[in-house]
Short mmCIF file of C-alpha atoms and ligand atoms in Angstrom, two decimals:
data_model
loop_
_atom_site.label_atom_id
_atom_site.label_comp_id
_atom_site.label_asym_id
_atom_site.label_seq_id
_atom_site.Cartn_x
_atom_site.Cartn_y
_atom_site.Cartn_z
CA MET E 346 -0.15 0.02 -0.13
CA LYS E 347 1.23 3.51 -0.79
CA TYR E 348 0.65 6.46 1.25
CA TYR E 349 -0.05 9.91 -0.04
CA SER E 350 0.25 13.23 1.76
CA THR E 351 -2.84 15.29 2.51
CA ASN E 352 -1.00 18.25 1.09
CA LYS E 353 -0.48 16.55 -2.29
CA ASN E 354 2.86 17.98 -2.73
CA ALA E 355 5.16 15.14 -1.70
CA GLU E 356 5.78 11.70 -3.27
CA THR E 357 3.88 8.77 -2.14
CA ALA E 358 5.61 6.60 0.59
CA THR E 359 5.81 3.06 1.44
CA LEU E 360 4.34 1.97 4.82
CA HIS E 361 7.91 1.68 6.18
CA GLU E 362 8.82 5.27 4.97
CA ALA E 363 5.66 6.63 6.44
CA VAL E 364 6.17 5.33 9.72
CA VAL E 365 9.76 6.39 10.04
CA LYS E 366 9.02 9.84 8.65
CA GLY E 367 5.91 10.51 10.52
CA LEU E 368 5.21 13.74 8.78
CA ALA E 369 5.33 14.04 5.02
CA PRO E 370 8.24 16.28 3.57
CA ASP E 371 5.47 18.76 2.44
CA LYS E 372 4.29 18.79 6.13
CA GLY E 373 1.14 16.98 5.22
CA LEU E 374 -0.31 14.00 6.85
CA TYR E 375 0.14 10.47 5.32
CA MET E 376 -3.13 8.71 4.11
CA PRO E 377 -3.47 5.16 2.63
CA GLU E 378 -4.34 5.25 -0.87
CA ILE E 379 -6.90 2.68 -0.53
CA ILE E 380 -9.41 1.95 2.14
CA ASN E 381 -10.46 -1.65 1.51
CA LYS E 382 -14.12 -2.46 2.61
CA LEU E 383 -14.41 -5.62 4.64
CA PRO E 384 -16.68 -8.35 3.23
CA LYS E 385 -20.37 -8.96 4.24
CA GLU E 386 -19.58 -12.22 5.92
CA PHE E 387 -17.15 -10.67 8.33
CA TYR E 388 -19.91 -8.17 9.54
CA ASP E 389 -22.39 -10.97 9.71
CA HIS E 390 -20.41 -13.14 12.16
CA ILE E 391 -18.27 -10.48 13.67
CA GLU E 392 -19.88 -11.12 17.11
CA ASP E 393 -18.48 -14.55 16.99
CA LEU E 394 -14.84 -13.40 16.85
CA SER E 395 -12.36 -12.38 19.56
CA PHE E 396 -10.97 -8.85 19.84
CA GLN E 397 -7.54 -10.02 18.31
CA GLU E 398 -9.36 -11.76 15.48
CA ILE E 399 -11.42 -8.78 14.60
CA ALA E 400 -8.23 -6.52 14.82
CA TYR E 401 -6.26 -8.86 12.78
CA LYS E 402 -8.85 -8.74 9.83
CA VAL E 403 -8.91 -4.91 10.07
CA ALA E 404 -4.96 -4.71 10.30
CA ASN E 405 -4.80 -7.01 7.17
CA ALA E 406 -6.90 -4.67 5.24
CA PHE E 407 -4.37 -1.76 5.91
CA PHE E 408 -1.06 -3.59 6.35
CA GLY E 409 -1.33 -6.98 4.78
CA GLU E 410 0.58 -6.03 1.65
CA ASP E 411 3.65 -4.77 3.64
CA VAL E 412 3.94 -6.97 6.49
CA GLU E 413 4.31 -10.86 6.40
CA PRO E 414 0.92 -12.47 7.72
CA GLU E 415 2.33 -14.23 10.83
CA ALA E 416 4.25 -11.20 11.67
CA LEU E 417 1.41 -8.97 11.37
CA LYS E 418 -0.71 -11.37 13.46
CA LYS E 419 2.00 -11.34 16.18
CA ILE E 420 2.14 -7.57 16.23
CA VAL E 421 -1.58 -7.31 16.63
CA TYR E 422 -1.95 -10.07 19.28
CA ASP E 423 1.01 -8.54 21.23
CA THR E 424 -0.65 -5.12 21.00
CA LEU E 425 -4.05 -6.15 22.19
CA ALA E 426 -3.04 -7.87 25.42
CA PHE E 427 -5.88 -6.38 27.24
CA ASP E 428 -9.75 -6.14 26.84
CA VAL E 429 -11.74 -3.21 25.85
CA PRO E 430 -15.14 -3.93 27.23
CA ALA E 431 -18.34 -2.07 26.44
CA VAL E 432 -20.07 -1.39 29.65
CA LYS E 433 -23.66 -0.29 30.16
CA VAL E 434 -23.97 2.95 31.98
CA GLU E 435 -27.75 3.41 31.63
CA ASP E 436 -30.48 2.40 29.00
CA ASN E 437 -29.14 2.88 25.42
CA ILE E 438 -25.84 4.49 26.68
CA TYR E 439 -22.53 2.39 26.69
CA SER E 440 -19.00 3.17 27.69
CA LEU E 441 -16.30 1.67 25.71
CA GLU E 442 -13.58 1.47 28.36
CA LEU E 443 -10.18 1.97 26.46
CA PHE E 444 -8.16 2.26 29.66
CA HIS E 445 -7.45 -1.34 30.49
CA GLY E 446 -3.80 -1.14 28.94
CA PRO E 447 -0.53 -0.50 30.77
CA THR E 448 -0.99 3.26 31.16
CA LEU E 449 -4.79 3.20 31.64
CA ALA E 450 -5.42 5.41 28.46
CA PHE E 451 -6.39 4.66 24.89
CA LYS E 452 -3.14 5.96 23.57
CA ASP E 453 -1.69 2.34 24.59
CA VAL E 454 -3.22 0.81 21.54
CA GLY E 455 -1.40 2.78 19.10
CA ALA E 456 1.94 3.34 20.99
CA ARG E 457 2.13 -0.59 21.23
CA PHE E 458 1.08 -1.20 17.80
CA MET E 459 3.71 1.26 16.29
CA ALA E 460 6.56 -0.10 18.58
CA ARG E 461 6.05 -3.47 17.27
CA LEU E 462 5.61 -2.38 13.69
CA LEU E 463 8.78 -0.20 13.87
CA GLN E 464 10.63 -3.23 15.43
CA TYR E 465 9.72 -5.48 12.47
CA PHE E 466 11.14 -2.94 10.04
CA VAL E 467 14.22 -2.40 11.97
CA LYS E 468 14.88 -6.18 12.11
CA GLN E 469 14.05 -6.67 8.50
CA GLU E 470 16.57 -4.07 7.47
CA GLY E 471 19.18 -5.30 9.99
CA ALA E 472 19.73 -1.67 10.24
CA LYS E 473 21.06 0.69 12.83
CA ASP E 474 18.98 1.15 15.97
CA ILE E 475 16.26 3.64 15.89
CA ASN E 476 15.67 6.44 18.47
CA VAL E 477 12.31 7.75 19.11
CA LEU E 478 12.03 11.38 20.54
CA VAL E 479 8.84 12.41 22.10
CA ALA E 480 7.81 15.62 23.83
CA THR E 481 5.12 15.30 26.28
CA SER E 482 2.79 17.15 28.63
CA GLY E 483 1.76 14.03 30.30
CA ASP E 484 -0.17 11.31 28.56
CA THR E 485 1.64 10.71 25.29
CA GLY E 486 5.00 10.20 27.08
CA SER E 487 3.68 7.54 29.14
CA ALA E 488 1.93 5.62 26.44
CA VAL E 489 4.94 5.86 24.02
CA ALA E 490 7.37 4.79 26.84
CA ASN E 491 5.37 1.93 27.92
CA GLY E 492 4.54 0.81 24.46
CA PHE E 493 8.27 0.86 23.38
CA LEU E 494 9.63 -0.70 26.83
CA GLY E 495 11.92 -3.66 26.26
CA VAL E 496 11.56 -3.42 22.39
CA ASP E 497 14.88 -4.44 20.88
CA GLY E 498 16.70 -2.00 18.52
CA ILE E 499 14.68 1.14 19.68
CA HIS E 500 15.56 3.57 22.24
CA VAL E 501 13.10 6.19 23.52
CA TYR E 502 13.84 9.86 24.86
CA VAL E 503 10.94 11.42 26.62
CA LEU E 504 11.20 15.18 27.05
CA TYR E 505 9.00 16.68 29.67
CA PRO E 506 8.60 19.94 31.35
CA LYS E 507 9.90 20.08 34.86
CA GLY E 508 7.24 20.48 37.52
CA LYS E 509 4.55 20.63 34.96
CA VAL E 510 3.21 16.96 34.66
CA SER E 511 1.41 15.25 37.58
CA LYS E 512 3.22 12.82 39.93
CA ILE E 513 1.21 9.95 38.59
CA GLN E 514 2.01 10.82 34.92
CA GLU E 515 5.80 11.38 35.73
CA SER E 516 5.92 7.96 37.40
CA GLN E 517 4.68 6.20 34.25
CA PHE E 518 7.63 7.14 32.24
CA THR E 519 10.52 8.06 34.69
CA THR E 520 10.54 4.71 36.43
CA LEU E 521 10.89 2.35 33.60
CA GLY E 522 14.58 2.29 32.84
CA GLN E 523 15.84 -0.17 30.28
CA ASN E 524 15.40 1.49 26.67
CA ILE E 525 13.58 4.43 28.07
CA THR E 526 15.33 7.79 28.97
CA ALA E 527 13.36 10.72 30.60
CA LEU E 528 14.83 14.09 30.05
CA GLU E 529 13.46 16.71 32.61
CA VAL E 530 13.62 20.03 30.81
CA ASP E 531 14.01 23.38 32.49
CA GLY E 532 10.98 24.92 30.50
CA VAL E 533 7.48 24.38 29.42
CA PHE E 534 6.03 21.83 26.99
CA ASP E 535 6.49 24.02 24.05
CA ASP E 536 10.21 24.13 24.94
CA CYS E 537 10.31 20.36 24.91
CA GLN E 538 8.53 20.17 21.51
CA ALA E 539 10.89 22.88 20.00
CA LEU E 540 13.99 20.89 21.06
CA VAL E 541 12.60 17.72 19.37
CA LYS E 542 11.72 19.49 16.31
CA LYS E 543 15.29 21.12 16.12
CA ALA E 544 16.72 17.70 16.60
CA PHE E 545 14.87 16.31 13.48
CA MET E 546 16.30 19.15 11.49
CA ASP E 547 19.83 18.88 12.65
CA LYS E 548 21.95 17.37 9.76
CA GLU E 549 24.97 16.35 12.00
CA LEU E 550 22.66 14.69 14.50
CA ASN E 551 20.62 12.73 11.89
CA LYS E 552 24.00 11.59 10.44
CA HIS E 553 24.93 10.14 13.88
CA MET E 554 21.82 8.42 14.81
CA LYS E 555 18.50 7.46 13.19
CA LEU E 556 15.72 9.56 14.72
CA THR E 557 11.94 9.28 14.39
CA SER E 558 8.89 10.59 16.22
CA ALA E 559 5.93 8.75 17.76
CA ASN E 560 3.18 11.31 17.86
CA SER E 561 -0.57 10.80 16.84
CA ILE E 562 0.14 11.98 13.40
CA ASN E 563 2.03 8.69 12.73
CA VAL E 564 0.03 6.29 10.50
CA ALA E 565 1.13 3.35 12.78
CA ARG E 566 -0.17 5.14 16.02
CA PHE E 567 -3.64 6.21 14.47
CA LEU E 568 -4.77 3.68 12.13
CA PRO E 569 -4.79 0.89 14.75
CA GLN E 570 -7.30 2.81 16.81
CA ALA E 571 -9.77 1.55 14.26
CA PHE E 572 -9.62 -1.98 15.88
CA TYR E 573 -11.70 -1.14 18.97
CA TYR E 574 -14.42 0.34 16.89
CA PHE E 575 -15.15 -2.67 15.36
CA TYR E 576 -14.91 -4.63 18.44
CA ALA E 577 -17.48 -2.13 20.14
CA TYR E 578 -19.75 -2.97 17.36
CA ALA E 579 -19.30 -6.69 17.85
CA GLN E 580 -20.06 -6.57 21.55
CA LEU E 581 -23.25 -4.47 21.17
CA LYS E 582 -24.28 -6.81 18.38
CA LYS E 583 -23.85 -9.84 20.40
CA ALA E 584 -25.71 -8.17 23.29
CA ASN E 585 -28.69 -8.19 20.85
CA ILE E 586 -29.21 -4.29 21.26
CA LEU E 587 -28.69 -3.09 17.79
CA GLU E 588 -31.21 -3.05 14.89
CA ARG E 589 -31.04 -6.33 13.03
CA ASN E 590 -31.80 -4.94 9.68
CA ASN E 591 -29.25 -3.19 7.54
CA LYS E 592 -30.04 0.15 8.81
CA SER E 593 -27.59 0.99 11.74
CA ASN E 594 -28.78 2.69 14.83
CA LEU E 595 -25.48 2.97 16.36
CA VAL E 596 -24.10 6.24 17.37
CA VAL E 597 -20.32 6.67 18.38
CA CYS E 598 -19.38 9.54 20.58
CA VAL E 599 -15.62 10.43 20.82
CA PRO E 600 -14.14 12.91 23.20
CA SER E 601 -11.62 14.60 20.88
CA GLY E 602 -8.60 16.94 21.18
CA ASN E 603 -6.13 16.06 18.13
CA PHE E 604 -8.90 14.11 16.32
CA GLY E 605 -6.92 11.10 15.88
CA ASN E 606 -9.20 8.73 17.56
CA ILE E 607 -12.33 9.79 15.85
CA CYS E 608 -10.50 9.80 12.54
CA ALA E 609 -9.59 6.12 13.08
CA GLY E 610 -13.46 5.43 13.74
CA LEU E 611 -14.22 7.25 10.42
CA PHE E 612 -11.79 4.82 8.41
CA GLY E 613 -13.78 1.96 10.13
CA TYR E 614 -16.98 3.79 8.68
CA LYS E 615 -15.42 3.89 5.28
CA MET E 616 -14.58 0.12 5.60
CA GLY E 617 -18.29 -0.74 6.07
CA LEU E 618 -18.66 -0.70 9.76
CA PRO E 619 -22.36 -0.22 10.41
CA ILE E 620 -22.28 2.99 12.37
CA LYS E 621 -25.23 5.56 11.64
CA ARG E 622 -23.29 8.62 12.99
CA PHE E 623 -20.47 10.11 15.12
CA ILE E 624 -20.40 12.97 17.64
CA ALA E 625 -17.11 14.80 18.25
CA ALA E 626 -17.18 15.88 21.98
CA ASN E 627 -15.00 18.95 22.71
CA ASN E 628 -14.02 20.71 25.96
CA ALA E 629 -13.90 24.51 25.67
CA ASN E 630 -11.50 24.11 22.94
CA ASP E 631 -14.15 24.32 20.18
CA ILE E 632 -12.36 24.64 17.01
CA PHE E 633 -14.00 21.69 15.41
CA TYR E 634 -17.36 22.47 16.79
CA LYS E 635 -17.18 25.90 15.04
CA TYR E 636 -16.06 24.39 11.84
CA LEU E 637 -19.13 22.20 11.77
CA LYS E 638 -21.32 25.15 12.62
CA THR E 639 -19.73 27.60 10.04
CA GLY E 640 -17.72 25.64 7.51
CA GLU E 641 -14.60 27.54 8.62
CA TYR E 642 -11.57 26.19 10.19
CA ASN E 643 -9.86 28.82 12.49
CA PRO E 644 -7.26 27.59 14.79
CA LYS E 645 -6.32 29.44 17.83
CA PRO E 646 -4.25 28.96 21.04
CA SER E 647 -5.56 26.32 23.22
CA VAL E 648 -7.08 27.08 26.60
CA GLN E 649 -6.52 25.00 29.67
CA THR E 650 -9.32 22.77 30.97
CA LEU E 651 -9.98 19.85 33.20
CA ALA E 652 -9.93 17.52 30.35
CA ASN E 653 -6.39 18.52 29.49
CA ALA E 654 -5.46 15.98 27.00
CA MET E 655 -8.05 17.62 24.62
CA ASP E 656 -6.55 20.96 24.95
CA VAL E 657 -5.83 21.30 21.41
CA GLY E 658 -6.23 24.64 19.44
CA ASP E 659 -5.24 23.42 16.03
CA PRO E 660 -6.12 19.61 15.83
CA SER E 661 -3.45 17.90 13.45
CA ASN E 662 -6.13 15.13 12.08
CA PHE E 663 -8.45 17.77 10.97
CA ALA E 664 -6.51 17.50 7.67
CA ARG E 665 -7.07 13.84 7.46
CA ILE E 666 -10.95 14.27 8.05
CA TYR E 667 -11.11 17.05 5.48
CA ASP E 668 -9.34 14.65 3.01
CA LEU E 669 -11.23 11.73 3.74
CA PHE E 670 -14.33 13.74 2.57
CA GLU E 671 -12.67 15.59 -0.19
CA GLY E 672 -13.30 18.89 1.85
CA SER E 673 -17.12 18.62 1.67
CA HIS E 674 -18.61 20.37 4.68
CA LYS E 675 -22.11 18.88 3.82
CA ASP E 676 -20.69 15.34 3.76
CA ILE E 677 -18.79 15.83 7.13
CA THR E 678 -21.72 17.47 8.88
CA SER E 679 -24.13 14.83 7.70
CA LEU E 680 -22.06 12.15 9.43
CA ILE E 681 -20.57 14.03 12.35
CA SER E 682 -22.07 16.43 14.80
CA GLY E 683 -20.31 18.25 17.55
CA ALA E 684 -20.61 19.38 21.24
CA THR E 685 -18.58 21.62 23.34
CA TYR E 686 -18.44 21.78 27.18
CA THR E 687 -17.05 24.07 29.84
CA ASP E 688 -15.22 22.80 32.85
CA GLU E 689 -18.35 23.59 34.98
CA GLN E 690 -20.50 21.48 32.73
CA ILE E 691 -17.86 18.65 32.88
CA LYS E 692 -17.94 18.65 36.70
CA GLU E 693 -21.90 18.78 36.63
CA THR E 694 -21.82 15.62 34.35
CA MET E 695 -19.42 13.62 36.45
CA ASN E 696 -21.62 14.37 39.49
CA GLN E 697 -24.92 13.77 37.72
CA CYS E 698 -23.63 10.56 36.10
CA TYR E 699 -22.24 9.21 39.43
CA ASN E 700 -25.22 10.01 41.46
CA GLU E 701 -27.74 8.46 39.12
CA THR E 702 -25.76 5.51 37.93
CA LYS E 703 -22.60 5.03 40.15
CA TYR E 704 -20.47 5.10 37.04
CA ILE E 705 -17.41 7.07 37.47
CA LEU E 706 -16.33 9.16 34.51
CA ASP E 707 -13.09 10.76 33.88
CA PRO E 708 -13.30 14.42 32.69
CA HIS E 709 -12.60 13.56 29.10
CA GLY E 710 -15.13 10.61 28.99
CA ALA E 711 -17.53 13.00 30.63
CA CYS E 712 -17.61 15.16 27.63
CA GLY E 713 -18.44 11.98 25.46
CA TYR E 714 -21.20 10.93 27.98
CA ARG E 715 -22.92 14.27 28.10
CA ALA E 716 -22.93 14.62 24.23
CA LEU E 717 -24.61 11.19 23.88
CA LYS E 718 -27.09 12.02 26.59
CA GLU E 719 -27.91 15.39 24.95
CA ASN E 720 -28.06 14.36 21.26
CA LEU E 721 -29.33 10.58 21.24
CA GLU E 722 -32.59 10.32 19.33
CA PRO E 723 -35.29 7.71 19.78
CA GLY E 724 -34.51 4.30 18.45
CA GLU E 725 -30.72 5.00 18.61
CA VAL E 726 -28.16 3.27 20.84
CA GLY E 727 -25.11 5.27 21.68
CA ILE E 728 -21.56 4.37 22.93
CA PHE E 729 -19.06 6.77 24.07
CA LEU E 730 -15.19 6.22 24.11
CA GLU E 731 -14.14 6.38 27.94
CA THR E 732 -10.59 7.35 26.96
CA ALA E 733 -8.80 7.27 30.40
CA HIS E 734 -9.17 5.56 33.71
CA PRO E 735 -10.60 8.14 36.19
CA ALA E 736 -7.97 7.32 38.69
CA LYS E 737 -5.33 8.96 36.28
CA PHE E 738 -6.90 12.10 37.43
CA LYS E 739 -7.72 10.96 40.95
CA GLU E 740 -7.28 14.38 42.73
CA LYS E 741 -9.65 16.06 40.36
CA VAL E 742 -12.13 13.32 40.19
CA ASP E 743 -12.20 12.66 43.96
CA ASP E 744 -12.59 16.53 44.45
CA ILE E 745 -15.61 16.67 41.96
CA ILE E 746 -17.66 13.58 43.01
CA ASN E 747 -16.58 13.89 46.61
CA GLN E 748 -15.29 10.23 46.85
CA ASP E 749 -11.97 8.38 47.48
CA ILE E 750 -11.63 6.36 44.28
CA ASP E 751 -9.62 3.25 43.85
CA ILE E 752 -6.15 3.35 42.27
CA PRO E 753 -5.71 0.32 40.00
CA THR E 754 -2.74 -1.96 41.11
CA ARG E 755 -0.86 -1.18 37.85
CA LEU E 756 -0.87 2.51 38.58
CA ALA E 757 0.19 2.06 42.16
CA GLU E 758 3.01 0.19 40.93
CA PHE E 759 4.30 2.86 38.91
CA MET E 760 4.22 5.23 41.87
CA LYS E 761 6.28 2.87 43.96
CA GLY E 762 9.08 2.86 41.37
CA LYS E 763 12.30 4.97 41.71
CA LYS E 764 12.35 8.06 39.49
CA GLN E 765 15.27 8.15 36.98
CA SER E 766 15.52 11.26 35.07
CA ILE E 767 18.27 13.44 33.56
CA ASN E 768 18.03 17.16 34.05
CA MET E 769 18.20 19.12 30.71
CA PRO E 770 18.58 22.74 30.51
CA ASN E 771 16.27 24.38 27.74
CA ASP E 772 19.18 24.65 25.34
CA PHE E 773 19.61 22.77 22.01
CA ASN E 774 23.22 22.54 22.10
CA ALA E 775 22.98 20.74 25.47
CA PHE E 776 20.39 18.39 24.27
CA LYS E 777 22.37 17.82 21.05
CA SER E 778 25.59 16.87 22.84
CA PHE E 779 23.84 14.72 25.10
CA LEU E 780 22.48 12.76 22.03
CA MET E 781 25.73 12.96 20.18
CA LYS E 782 27.38 11.04 23.27
CA ALA E 783 24.55 8.30 23.33
C1 LIG N 1068 -5.17 12.03 23.80
C2 LIG N 1068 -6.44 11.99 24.54
C3 LIG N 1068 -7.77 12.48 24.05
C4 LIG N 1068 -7.75 13.07 22.67
O1 LIG N 1068 -7.63 12.02 21.74
P1 LIG N 1068 -7.33 12.53 20.10
O2 LIG N 1068 -7.03 11.38 19.35
O3 LIG N 1068 -6.12 13.55 20.28
O4 LIG N 1068 -8.69 13.34 19.67
C5 LIG N 1068 -8.94 12.21 24.72
N1 LIG N 1068 -8.86 11.82 26.09
C6 LIG N 1068 -7.64 11.35 26.50
C7 LIG N 1068 -7.67 10.91 28.11
C8 LIG N 1068 -6.41 11.43 25.72
O5 LIG N 1068 -5.22 10.93 26.52
#
């Protein structure tokens, strides 16, 4: 399969090139040239398949030409070593719990898949080791570090702003050791990102070592997220709550920031997955919501909210959604509607849901739940993606719903680990000389 750039100003790339490059040379995002529809028999019997079996079929449609079948199967099975259950919250509203992976957030799926795919290419080439540079304000660093942990031939450098990430988040990428190095930068998130960007452009450094990025624009990180949309459908179909005729009554609601997650769902839709419509739920960063209303896309600086992993003022994957529908505002709005919530509304929703159903939402999932509750029409069944475990935001959640929620063992284990990080001034020359010695 070839991958083209959404800016249409770069040569097409192979999967290997697209994964190593991340962004196309014309700064566009890579898109697969063909989206294969899956056969009717697959959908007819999807409820009889396991998550891994479903995911392998979906992965095969994208990566089957470029990865040996047995290797691809192993990559998929190793990635999905945890469940993604659809849990009933109340009548007609389900939560797809994407937080049963190593760092308790949905980004684990893409990060683990990308790590294993990259390892496959490194081995195949017998080439030099690859170094992944990732700047993080919290969640991405932990998912990437844990996804790549112990993967041969790949070293990960996580750059994070000193004193600006929560203790829980910090423990998830500073306690790992092995092939993971955490760099504590004397600066803010934007400084970390600037250091990483400069490193990619530095000729001498790139001659010295092979560098790549692992953010959500990477095809190997965002496409595997399609797997769990299929599995969500399979679970609801199995539970006998979807319409049996060909007309789907399933509404999927996705709390969105950079729009990689919902974009993967839209790929599923294009592959024939019976979803009636999507809702993109935003926090106060409402750029996409405004686009749906006006047809105009106006990026602006992000504002800080309770659902901070969605604090994005210029969602990168908008370019993919736009491309997928050939820029047609009409087609986009006929399939996707939007919602936007203030911090006050997020708190109110977490309380209301807890009091009425005892289900504990995290601030991101709360946007999804509320958007379904406000927009679901008679006859429809809704599922929202619960993108993180509430304990990842324990202090906030406890405070809002006035409880002392449990911390899963896995999270507690991280917090017991010993912090290993290297102090780094906010200075490119210092960062470069550190990498040159590595
Ligand atoms: C990253 C993240 C999001 C946003 O996902 P996008 O793919 O960027 O839209 C939502 N919730 C949580 C918890 C996240 O970590």
